[in-house]
PDB file of C-alpha atoms and ligand atoms in Angstrom:
ATOM      1  CA  UNK W 136       0.035  -0.009   0.047  1.00 69.00           C
ATOM      2  CA  UNK W 137       1.572   3.296  -0.947  1.00 70.00           C
ATOM      3  CA  UNK W 138       0.353   6.855  -0.327  1.00 82.00           C
ATOM      4  CA  UNK W 139       0.508   9.481   2.318  1.00 93.00           C
ATOM      5  CA  UNK W 140       1.319   8.359   5.795  1.00 97.00           C
ATOM      6  CA  UNK W 141      -0.959   9.521   8.533  1.00 98.00           C
ATOM      7  CA  UNK W 142       0.999  11.025  11.350  1.00 98.00           C
ATOM      8  CA  UNK W 143      -0.648  11.023  14.666  1.00 98.00           C
ATOM      9  CA  UNK W 144      -0.613  13.581  17.522  1.00 98.00           C
ATOM     10  CA  UNK W 145       0.184  12.153  21.067  1.00 97.00           C
ATOM     11  CA  UNK W 146      -3.425  12.679  22.065  1.00 98.00           C
ATOM     12  CA  UNK W 147      -4.539  10.460  19.148  1.00 98.00           C
ATOM     13  CA  UNK W 148      -1.964   7.871  19.945  1.00 98.00           C
ATOM     14  CA  UNK W 149      -3.412   7.750  23.640  1.00 98.00           C
ATOM     15  CA  UNK W 150      -6.891   6.808  22.067  1.00 98.00           C
ATOM     16  CA  UNK W 151      -5.037   4.188  19.914  1.00 98.00           C
ATOM     17  CA  UNK W 152      -3.444   2.800  23.129  1.00 98.00           C
ATOM     18  CA  UNK W 153      -7.018   2.558  24.579  1.00 98.00           C
ATOM     19  CA  UNK W 154      -8.062   0.531  21.494  1.00 98.00           C
ATOM     20  CA  UNK W 155      -4.958  -1.551  21.656  1.00 98.00           C
ATOM     21  CA  UNK W 156      -5.600  -2.577  25.210  1.00 98.00           C
ATOM     22  CA  UNK W 157      -8.986  -3.760  24.340  1.00 98.00           C
ATOM     23  CA  UNK W 158      -7.332  -5.849  21.592  1.00 98.00           C
ATOM     24  CA  UNK W 159      -4.882  -7.281  24.358  1.00 98.00           C
ATOM     25  CA  UNK W 160      -8.089  -8.380  26.406  1.00 98.00           C
ATOM     26  CA  UNK W 161      -9.856  -9.620  23.438  1.00 98.00           C
ATOM     27  CA  UNK W 162      -6.800 -11.888  22.379  1.00 98.00           C
ATOM     28  CA  UNK W 163      -6.559 -12.930  25.922  1.00 98.00           C
ATOM     29  CA  UNK W 164     -10.260 -14.086  26.220  1.00 98.00           C
ATOM     30  CA  UNK W 165      -9.904 -15.695  22.582  1.00 98.00           C
ATOM     31  CA  UNK W 166      -6.821 -17.668  23.753  1.00 98.00           C
ATOM     32  CA  UNK W 167      -8.702 -18.774  27.128  1.00 98.00           C
ATOM     33  CA  UNK W 168     -11.559 -20.088  24.883  1.00 98.00           C
ATOM     34  CA  UNK W 169      -9.266 -21.903  22.451  1.00 98.00           C
ATOM     35  CA  UNK W 170      -9.149 -25.226  24.326  1.00 98.00           C
ATOM     36  CA  UNK W 171      -9.511 -28.828  22.978  1.00 98.00           C
ATOM     37  CA  UNK W 172     -13.046 -29.524  22.026  1.00 98.00           C
ATOM     38  CA  UNK W 173     -14.090 -25.706  21.463  1.00 98.00           C
ATOM     39  CA  UNK W 174     -14.962 -24.590  18.173  1.00 98.00           C
ATOM     40  CA  UNK W 175     -13.409 -21.758  16.478  1.00 98.00           C
ATOM     41  CA  UNK W 176     -16.502 -19.999  16.488  1.00 98.00           C
ATOM     42  CA  UNK W 177     -16.338 -20.199  20.412  1.00 98.00           C
ATOM     43  CA  UNK W 178     -13.099 -18.500  20.233  1.00 98.00           C
ATOM     44  CA  UNK W 179     -14.699 -15.640  18.103  1.00 98.00           C
ATOM     45  CA  UNK W 180     -17.685 -15.475  20.593  1.00 98.00           C
ATOM     46  CA  UNK W 181     -15.176 -14.778  23.432  1.00 98.00           C
ATOM     47  CA  UNK W 182     -13.297 -12.096  21.290  1.00 98.00           C
ATOM     48  CA  UNK W 183     -16.331 -10.322  20.344  1.00 98.00           C
ATOM     49  CA  UNK W 184     -17.731 -10.329  24.185  1.00 98.00           C
ATOM     50  CA  UNK W 185     -14.407  -8.679  25.310  1.00 98.00           C
ATOM     51  CA  UNK W 186     -14.368  -6.068  22.503  1.00 98.00           C
ATOM     52  CA  UNK W 187     -17.964  -5.010  23.516  1.00 98.00           C
ATOM     53  CA  UNK W 188     -17.172  -4.983  27.092  1.00 98.00           C
ATOM     54  CA  UNK W 189     -14.119  -2.788  26.367  1.00 98.00           C
ATOM     55  CA  UNK W 190     -16.523  -0.406  24.745  1.00 98.00           C
ATOM     56  CA  UNK W 191     -14.971  -0.769  21.328  1.00 98.00           C
ATOM     57  CA  UNK W 192     -16.070  -2.054  17.958  1.00 98.00           C
ATOM     58  CA  UNK W 193     -14.581  -4.602  15.726  1.00 98.00           C
ATOM     59  CA  UNK W 194     -12.622  -3.490  12.702  1.00 97.00           C
ATOM     60  CA  UNK W 195     -12.584  -7.057  11.441  1.00 96.00           C
ATOM     61  CA  UNK W 196     -16.331  -7.901  11.459  1.00 97.00           C
ATOM     62  CA  UNK W 197     -17.604  -6.843   7.869  1.00 96.00           C
ATOM     63  CA  UNK W 198     -14.115  -5.721   6.792  1.00 96.00           C
ATOM     64  CA  UNK W 199     -14.404  -6.574   2.845  1.00 94.00           C
ATOM     65  CA  UNK W 200     -17.332  -8.965   4.134  1.00 95.00           C
ATOM     66  CA  UNK W 201     -15.261 -10.842   6.767  1.00 96.00           C
ATOM     67  CA  UNK W 202     -17.934 -12.402   8.804  1.00 97.00           C
ATOM     68  CA  UNK W 203     -16.276 -12.448  12.298  1.00 98.00           C
ATOM     69  CA  UNK W 204     -14.380 -10.228  14.901  1.00 98.00           C
ATOM     70  CA  UNK W 205     -11.143 -12.235  14.793  1.00 97.00           C
ATOM     71  CA  UNK W 206      -9.312 -14.538  12.328  1.00 97.00           C
ATOM     72  CA  UNK W 207      -8.477 -17.997  13.707  1.00 98.00           C
ATOM     73  CA  UNK W 208      -5.788 -19.805  11.706  1.00 98.00           C
ATOM     74  CA  UNK W 209      -4.928 -23.552  12.574  1.00 98.00           C
ATOM     75  CA  UNK W 210      -1.621 -25.417  11.684  1.00 98.00           C
ATOM     76  CA  UNK W 211      -1.120 -25.135   7.866  1.00 97.00           C
ATOM     77  CA  UNK W 212      -3.602 -22.027   7.943  1.00 97.00           C
ATOM     78  CA  UNK W 213      -1.331 -18.856   7.957  1.00 96.00           C
ATOM     79  CA  UNK W 214      -3.632 -16.135   8.344  1.00 97.00           C
ATOM     80  CA  UNK W 215      -7.202 -15.027   7.642  1.00 97.00           C
ATOM     81  CA  UNK W 216      -8.902 -18.372   8.918  1.00 97.00           C
ATOM     82  CA  UNK W 217     -12.722 -17.884   9.416  1.00 97.00           C
ATOM     83  CA  UNK W 218     -14.277 -18.886  12.689  1.00 98.00           C
ATOM     84  CA  UNK W 219     -16.851 -21.715  12.339  1.00 97.00           C
ATOM     85  CA  UNK W 220     -17.463 -25.223  13.129  1.00 97.00           C
ATOM     86  CA  UNK W 221     -13.916 -26.556  13.154  1.00 97.00           C
ATOM     87  CA  UNK W 222     -13.080 -28.186  16.572  1.00 98.00           C
ATOM     88  CA  UNK W 223      -9.835 -27.344  18.115  1.00 98.00           C
ATOM     89  CA  UNK W 224      -7.616 -30.550  18.833  1.00 98.00           C
ATOM     90  CA  UNK W 225      -4.844 -31.369  21.004  1.00 98.00           C
ATOM     91  CA  UNK W 226      -1.480 -30.024  19.666  1.00 98.00           C
ATOM     92  CA  UNK W 227      -2.986 -27.664  17.143  1.00 98.00           C
ATOM     93  CA  UNK W 228      -1.110 -24.540  16.513  1.00 98.00           C
ATOM     94  CA  UNK W 229      -3.491 -21.617  16.794  1.00 98.00           C
ATOM     95  CA  UNK W 230      -3.131 -17.999  15.445  1.00 98.00           C
ATOM     96  CA  UNK W 231      -5.710 -15.591  16.601  1.00 98.00           C
ATOM     97  CA  UNK W 232      -5.631 -12.164  14.845  1.00 98.00           C
ATOM     98  CA  UNK W 233      -8.085  -9.434  16.222  1.00 98.00           C
ATOM     99  CA  UNK W 234      -8.667  -5.681  16.291  1.00 98.00           C
ATOM    100  CA  UNK W 235     -10.761  -2.859  17.835  1.00 98.00           C
ATOM    101  CA  UNK W 236     -11.875   0.452  17.135  1.00 98.00           C
ATOM    102  CA  UNK W 237     -12.318   3.411  19.807  1.00 98.00           C
ATOM    103  CA  UNK W 238     -13.499   6.785  18.719  1.00 98.00           C
ATOM    104  CA  UNK W 239     -12.481   5.902  15.074  1.00 98.00           C
ATOM    105  CA  UNK W 240      -8.860   4.908  16.242  1.00 98.00           C
ATOM    106  CA  UNK W 241      -7.639   1.314  15.422  1.00 98.00           C
ATOM    107  CA  UNK W 242      -5.729  -1.473  17.050  1.00 98.00           C
ATOM    108  CA  UNK W 243      -4.641  -4.838  15.470  1.00 98.00           C
ATOM    109  CA  UNK W 244      -2.586  -7.721  17.057  1.00 98.00           C
ATOM    110  CA  UNK W 245      -2.233 -11.247  16.738  1.00 98.00           C
ATOM    111  CA  UNK W 246      -0.775 -14.261  18.729  1.00 98.00           C
ATOM    112  CA  UNK W 247       0.204 -17.720  18.214  1.00 98.00           C
ATOM    113  CA  UNK W 248       0.064 -20.759  20.632  1.00 98.00           C
ATOM    114  CA  UNK W 249      -0.028 -24.439  20.914  1.00 98.00           C
ATOM    115  CA  UNK W 250      -3.258 -26.029  22.411  1.00 98.00           C
ATOM    116  CA  UNK W 251      -2.448 -28.990  24.877  1.00 97.00           C
ATOM    117  CA  UNK W 252       0.605 -31.141  24.297  1.00 98.00           C
ATOM    118  CA  UNK W 253       2.882 -29.743  21.491  1.00 98.00           C
ATOM    119  CA  UNK W 254       3.145 -32.196  18.508  1.00 97.00           C
ATOM    120  CA  UNK W 255       6.876 -31.588  18.087  1.00 98.00           C
ATOM    121  CA  UNK W 256       9.760 -29.317  19.159  1.00 98.00           C
ATOM    122  CA  UNK W 257       9.741 -27.636  15.839  1.00 98.00           C
ATOM    123  CA  UNK W 258       6.046 -26.404  16.486  1.00 98.00           C
ATOM    124  CA  UNK W 259       7.440 -24.785  19.929  1.00 98.00           C
ATOM    125  CA  UNK W 260      10.234 -23.256  17.939  1.00 98.00           C
ATOM    126  CA  UNK W 261       7.960 -21.910  15.175  1.00 98.00           C
ATOM    127  CA  UNK W 262       5.722 -20.186  17.931  1.00 98.00           C
ATOM    128  CA  UNK W 263       8.718 -18.703  19.886  1.00 98.00           C
ATOM    129  CA  UNK W 264      10.926 -17.640  17.018  1.00 98.00           C
ATOM    130  CA  UNK W 265       7.919 -15.929  15.115  1.00 98.00           C
ATOM    131  CA  UNK W 266       7.330 -14.070  18.341  1.00 98.00           C
ATOM    132  CA  UNK W 267      10.850 -13.247  18.901  1.00 98.00           C
ATOM    133  CA  UNK W 268      11.072 -11.763  15.136  1.00 98.00           C
ATOM    134  CA  UNK W 269       8.133  -9.569  15.919  1.00 98.00           C
ATOM    135  CA  UNK W 270      10.023  -8.201  19.026  1.00 98.00           C
ATOM    136  CA  UNK W 271      13.249  -7.888  17.134  1.00 98.00           C
ATOM    137  CA  UNK W 272      11.464  -5.838  14.364  1.00 98.00           C
ATOM    138  CA  UNK W 273       9.868  -3.836  17.016  1.00 98.00           C
ATOM    139  CA  UNK W 274      13.341  -3.310  18.756  1.00 98.00           C
ATOM    140  CA  UNK W 275      14.803  -2.226  15.411  1.00 98.00           C
ATOM    141  CA  UNK W 276      12.061   0.346  15.073  1.00 98.00           C
ATOM    142  CA  UNK W 277      13.209   2.291  18.322  1.00 97.00           C
ATOM    143  CA  UNK W 278      16.488   3.228  16.470  1.00 96.00           C
ATOM    144  CA  UNK W 279      15.617   2.863  12.837  1.00 98.00           C
ATOM    145  CA  UNK W 280      16.008   5.664  10.493  1.00 97.00           C
ATOM    146  CA  UNK W 281      14.397   3.672   7.682  1.00 98.00           C
ATOM    147  CA  UNK W 282      11.535   1.124   7.771  1.00 98.00           C
ATOM    148  CA  UNK W 283      13.896  -1.435   6.007  1.00 98.00           C
ATOM    149  CA  UNK W 284      15.941  -1.900   9.119  1.00 98.00           C
ATOM    150  CA  UNK W 285      12.730  -3.239  10.753  1.00 98.00           C
ATOM    151  CA  UNK W 286      12.154  -5.795   7.843  1.00 98.00           C
ATOM    152  CA  UNK W 287      15.788  -6.765   8.238  1.00 98.00           C
ATOM    153  CA  UNK W 288      15.621  -7.618  11.812  1.00 98.00           C
ATOM    154  CA  UNK W 289      12.398  -9.640  11.361  1.00 98.00           C
ATOM    155  CA  UNK W 290      14.044 -11.512   8.429  1.00 98.00           C
ATOM    156  CA  UNK W 291      17.376 -12.143  10.262  1.00 98.00           C
ATOM    157  CA  UNK W 292      15.397 -13.982  13.198  1.00 98.00           C
ATOM    158  CA  UNK W 293      13.399 -16.038  10.824  1.00 98.00           C
ATOM    159  CA  UNK W 294      16.613 -16.947   8.776  1.00 98.00           C
ATOM    160  CA  UNK W 295      18.263 -17.996  11.859  1.00 98.00           C
ATOM    161  CA  UNK W 296      15.392 -20.337  12.858  1.00 98.00           C
ATOM    162  CA  UNK W 297      15.005 -21.733   9.359  1.00 98.00           C
ATOM    163  CA  UNK W 298      11.709 -20.359   8.929  1.00 98.00           C
ATOM    164  CA  UNK W 299      10.267 -18.453   5.886  1.00 97.00           C
ATOM    165  CA  UNK W 300       8.451 -15.140   5.638  1.00 97.00           C
ATOM    166  CA  UNK W 301       5.033 -15.666   3.860  1.00 96.00           C
ATOM    167  CA  UNK W 302       5.281 -14.038   0.499  1.00 94.00           C
ATOM    168  CA  UNK W 303       2.874 -11.425  -0.502  1.00 93.00           C
ATOM    169  CA  UNK W 304       1.769 -10.553   2.915  1.00 95.00           C
ATOM    170  CA  UNK W 305       2.848  -7.601   5.129  1.00 97.00           C
ATOM    171  CA  UNK W 306       2.345  -5.282   8.067  1.00 98.00           C
ATOM    172  CA  UNK W 307       1.154  -1.948   7.708  1.00 98.00           C
ATOM    173  CA  UNK W 308       0.452   1.705   9.075  1.00 98.00           C
ATOM    174  CA  UNK W 309      -2.505   1.976  11.354  1.00 98.00           C
ATOM    175  CA  UNK W 310      -4.683   4.672  12.645  1.00 98.00           C
ATOM    176  CA  UNK W 311      -8.079   6.047  11.407  1.00 98.00           C
ATOM    177  CA  UNK W 312      -8.042   2.939   9.238  1.00 98.00           C
ATOM    178  CA  UNK W 313      -6.848  -0.567  10.011  1.00 97.00           C
ATOM    179  CA  UNK W 314      -4.608  -0.543   6.971  1.00 97.00           C
ATOM    180  CA  UNK W 315      -2.759   2.438   5.952  1.00 97.00           C
ATOM    181  CA  UNK W 316       0.653   3.184   4.166  1.00 97.00           C
ATOM    182  CA  UNK W 317       3.397   2.191   4.743  1.00 97.00           C
ATOM    183  CA  UNK W 318       3.704  -1.483   3.983  1.00 97.00           C
ATOM    184  CA  UNK W 319       5.920  -3.074   6.641  1.00 98.00           C
ATOM    185  CA  UNK W 320       7.638  -6.090   5.038  1.00 98.00           C
ATOM    186  CA  UNK W 321       9.097  -9.055   6.965  1.00 98.00           C
ATOM    187  CA  UNK W 322      12.067  -9.332   4.637  1.00 97.00           C
ATOM    188  CA  UNK W 323      14.638  -7.392   2.891  1.00 95.00           C
ATOM    189  CA  UNK W 324      14.213  -5.540  -0.571  1.00 94.00           C
ATOM    190  CA  UNK W 325      16.452  -3.302  -2.433  1.00 93.00           C
ATOM    191  CA  UNK W 326      14.500  -0.402  -0.977  1.00 94.00           C
ATOM    192  CA  UNK W 327      15.747   1.007   2.328  1.00 95.00           C
ATOM    193  CA  UNK W 328      12.129   1.881   2.882  1.00 95.00           C
ATOM    194  CA  UNK W 329      10.404   5.117   4.147  1.00 96.00           C
ATOM    195  CA  UNK W 330      11.835   7.279   6.886  1.00 97.00           C
ATOM    196  CA  UNK W 331      10.875   6.417  10.215  1.00 98.00           C
ATOM    197  CA  UNK W 332       9.331   9.549  12.006  1.00 97.00           C
ATOM    198  CA  UNK W 333       7.703  10.235  15.262  1.00 98.00           C
ATOM    199  CA  UNK W 334       3.838  10.158  14.702  1.00 98.00           C
ATOM    200  CA  UNK W 335       3.924   7.137  12.755  1.00 98.00           C
ATOM    201  CA  UNK W 336       2.007   4.091  14.068  1.00 98.00           C
ATOM    202  CA  UNK W 337       2.791   0.688  12.477  1.00 98.00           C
ATOM    203  CA  UNK W 338       1.365  -2.900  12.597  1.00 98.00           C
ATOM    204  CA  UNK W 339       4.469  -5.157  12.486  1.00 98.00           C
ATOM    205  CA  UNK W 340       3.298  -8.752  11.977  1.00 98.00           C
ATOM    206  CA  UNK W 341       5.699 -11.640  10.978  1.00 98.00           C
ATOM    207  CA  UNK W 342       3.977 -14.504   9.330  1.00 98.00           C
ATOM    208  CA  UNK W 343       6.442 -17.252   9.371  1.00 98.00           C
ATOM    209  CA  UNK W 344       6.198 -20.931   7.812  1.00 98.00           C
ATOM    210  CA  UNK W 345       8.146 -23.896   8.619  1.00 97.00           C
ATOM    211  CA  UNK W 346       8.285 -25.125   4.942  1.00 94.00           C
ATOM    212  CA  UNK W 347       8.333 -22.411   2.366  1.00 93.00           C
ATOM    213  CA  UNK W 348       6.872 -18.774   1.979  1.00 93.00           C
ATOM    214  CA  UNK W 349       4.417 -20.047  -0.958  1.00 96.00           C
ATOM    215  CA  UNK W 350       0.767 -20.221  -0.342  1.00 96.00           C
ATOM    216  CA  UNK W 351      -2.725 -20.677  -1.519  1.00 96.00           C
ATOM    217  CA  UNK W 352      -6.101 -19.248  -0.549  1.00 96.00           C
ATOM    218  CA  UNK W 353      -8.922 -21.713   0.247  1.00 95.00           C
ATOM    219  CA  UNK W 354     -12.242 -21.614  -1.625  1.00 94.00           C
ATOM    220  CA  UNK W 355     -13.896 -19.428   1.307  1.00 94.00           C
ATOM    221  CA  UNK W 356     -11.745 -16.758  -0.467  1.00 93.00           C
ATOM    222  CA  UNK W 357     -10.106 -15.931   2.812  1.00 96.00           C
ATOM    223  CA  UNK W 358      -7.923 -18.541   4.501  1.00 96.00           C
ATOM    224  CA  UNK W 359      -4.383 -18.567   3.369  1.00 96.00           C
ATOM    225  CA  UNK W 360      -2.756 -21.847   3.738  1.00 97.00           C
ATOM    226  CA  UNK W 361       0.973 -22.873   3.261  1.00 97.00           C
ATOM    227  CA  UNK W 362       1.373 -24.428  -0.213  1.00 96.00           C
ATOM    228  CA  UNK W 363       3.233 -27.449   1.287  1.00 96.00           C
ATOM    229  CA  UNK W 364       0.857 -28.048   4.268  1.00 97.00           C
ATOM    230  CA  UNK W 365       3.694 -27.144   6.718  1.00 97.00           C
ATOM    231  CA  UNK W 366       2.610 -25.247   9.872  1.00 98.00           C
ATOM    232  CA  UNK W 367       2.743 -21.475  10.360  1.00 98.00           C
ATOM    233  CA  UNK W 368       2.622 -18.756  13.056  1.00 98.00           C
ATOM    234  CA  UNK W 369       1.685 -15.203  13.008  1.00 98.00           C
ATOM    235  CA  UNK W 370       2.369 -12.606  15.752  1.00 98.00           C
ATOM    236  CA  UNK W 371       1.568  -8.709  15.431  1.00 98.00           C
ATOM    237  CA  UNK W 372       1.549  -5.611  17.451  1.00 98.00           C
ATOM    238  CA  UNK W 373       0.642  -2.216  16.777  1.00 98.00           C
ATOM    239  CA  UNK W 374       3.477   0.252  17.811  1.00 98.00           C
ATOM    240  CA  UNK W 375       3.641   4.069  18.264  1.00 98.00           C
ATOM    241  CA  UNK W 376       6.698   6.074  17.433  1.00 98.00           C
ATOM    242  CA  UNK W 377       6.528   9.225  19.341  1.00 98.00           C
ATOM    243  CA  UNK W 378       8.876  12.143  20.183  1.00 96.00           C
ATOM    244  CA  UNK W 379      10.420  10.328  23.220  1.00 96.00           C
ATOM    245  CA  UNK W 380      10.615   6.824  21.891  1.00 97.00           C
ATOM    246  CA  UNK W 381       8.238   3.790  20.950  1.00 98.00           C
ATOM    247  CA  UNK W 382       5.492   2.238  22.834  1.00 98.00           C
ATOM    248  CA  UNK W 383       3.586  -0.927  21.931  1.00 98.00           C
ATOM    249  CA  UNK W 384      -0.043  -0.091  21.920  1.00 98.00           C
ATOM    250  CA  UNK W 385      -1.423  -3.422  22.021  1.00 98.00           C
ATOM    251  CA  UNK W 386       0.449  -4.488  25.166  1.00 98.00           C
ATOM    252  CA  UNK W 387      -0.258  -3.344  28.686  1.00 98.00           C
ATOM    253  CA  UNK W 388       3.469  -3.239  29.444  1.00 98.00           C
ATOM    254  CA  UNK W 389       4.238  -1.160  26.141  1.00 98.00           C
ATOM    255  CA  UNK W 390       6.168  -4.257  25.001  1.00 98.00           C
ATOM    256  CA  UNK W 391       8.736  -4.077  27.899  1.00 98.00           C
ATOM    257  CA  UNK W 392       8.475  -7.950  28.452  1.00 98.00           C
ATOM    258  CA  UNK W 393       9.263  -8.918  24.780  1.00 98.00           C
ATOM    259  CA  UNK W 394      11.648  -6.100  24.084  1.00 98.00           C
ATOM    260  CA  UNK W 395      14.074  -6.869  27.134  1.00 98.00           C
ATOM    261  CA  UNK W 396      16.316  -9.262  25.450  1.00 97.00           C
ATOM    262  CA  UNK W 397      16.958  -6.805  22.736  1.00 98.00           C
ATOM    263  CA  UNK W 398      17.900  -4.056  25.202  1.00 98.00           C
ATOM    264  CA  UNK W 399      15.163  -1.748  24.442  1.00 98.00           C
ATOM    265  CA  UNK W 400      12.919  -0.058  26.965  1.00 98.00           C
ATOM    266  CA  UNK W 401       9.510   1.370  25.681  1.00 98.00           C
ATOM    267  CA  UNK W 402       8.563   4.757  26.551  1.00 98.00           C
ATOM    268  CA  UNK W 403       5.094   5.666  27.614  1.00 98.00           C
ATOM    269  CA  UNK W 404       3.523   8.239  25.287  1.00 97.00           C
ATOM    270  CA  UNK W 405       3.535  11.499  26.963  1.00 94.00           C
TER     271      UNK W 405
HETATM  272 MG1   MG B 295      -3.980  -8.214  12.514  1.00 73.65          MG
HETATM  273 MG1   MG B 296      -2.486  -6.302  10.623  1.00 73.65          MG
END
């Protein structure tokens, strides 16, 4: 997505942080509902309830006709899975992507976890290294002059773990719409990327696959599956870049827990 970047005031970022905290709660509720024997519809119901209780509305519901408040993607489903009758099984790798709006300002975040007993150590690595690649990207953002530095940091963690960024799917700016310029890639290109400036709010979202970065879309026109059937993970946060530093809008600790290993301390929005 190209075009003008929407730069936010600190007051606007504070509203985005409110939306972000509702997303955090919705993801926690959705994760708690994702137990063996539950349906993905049950997961969506929990997310929708938490969004409503937070005084927010869903930005997923109705987005280009999307029928639910979150995406639930299991195993070889990488992103955009539609909640429905599918029943969660022991060892499933579950990605939940959710968003919320408060006063017109959007939040967007995703988590991946294993339900019950992991099927393999590789599944555990997949989930953990995808999470680390997200925080490596966020940490890079704290000092980046160009957005390409974030993409490189994500790619380096993926590379070291032998995981492949899903091709053709990227992170994005976020603000008065869920998806805005600029694109936030999970891999290097020839471009150094746009300049990183205070006022930007970005959703960084590595989507990493065990097999290759190739994918197909199911007949439901939404669900993205890995082309070779291998498992995938997806982690996402919305982050504000303000005059004094960065702050993860979709985490009540501002990202401090995930950023610690990278030596970055988030700065609250003034
Ligand atoms: Mg998302
Ligand atoms: Mg997103």
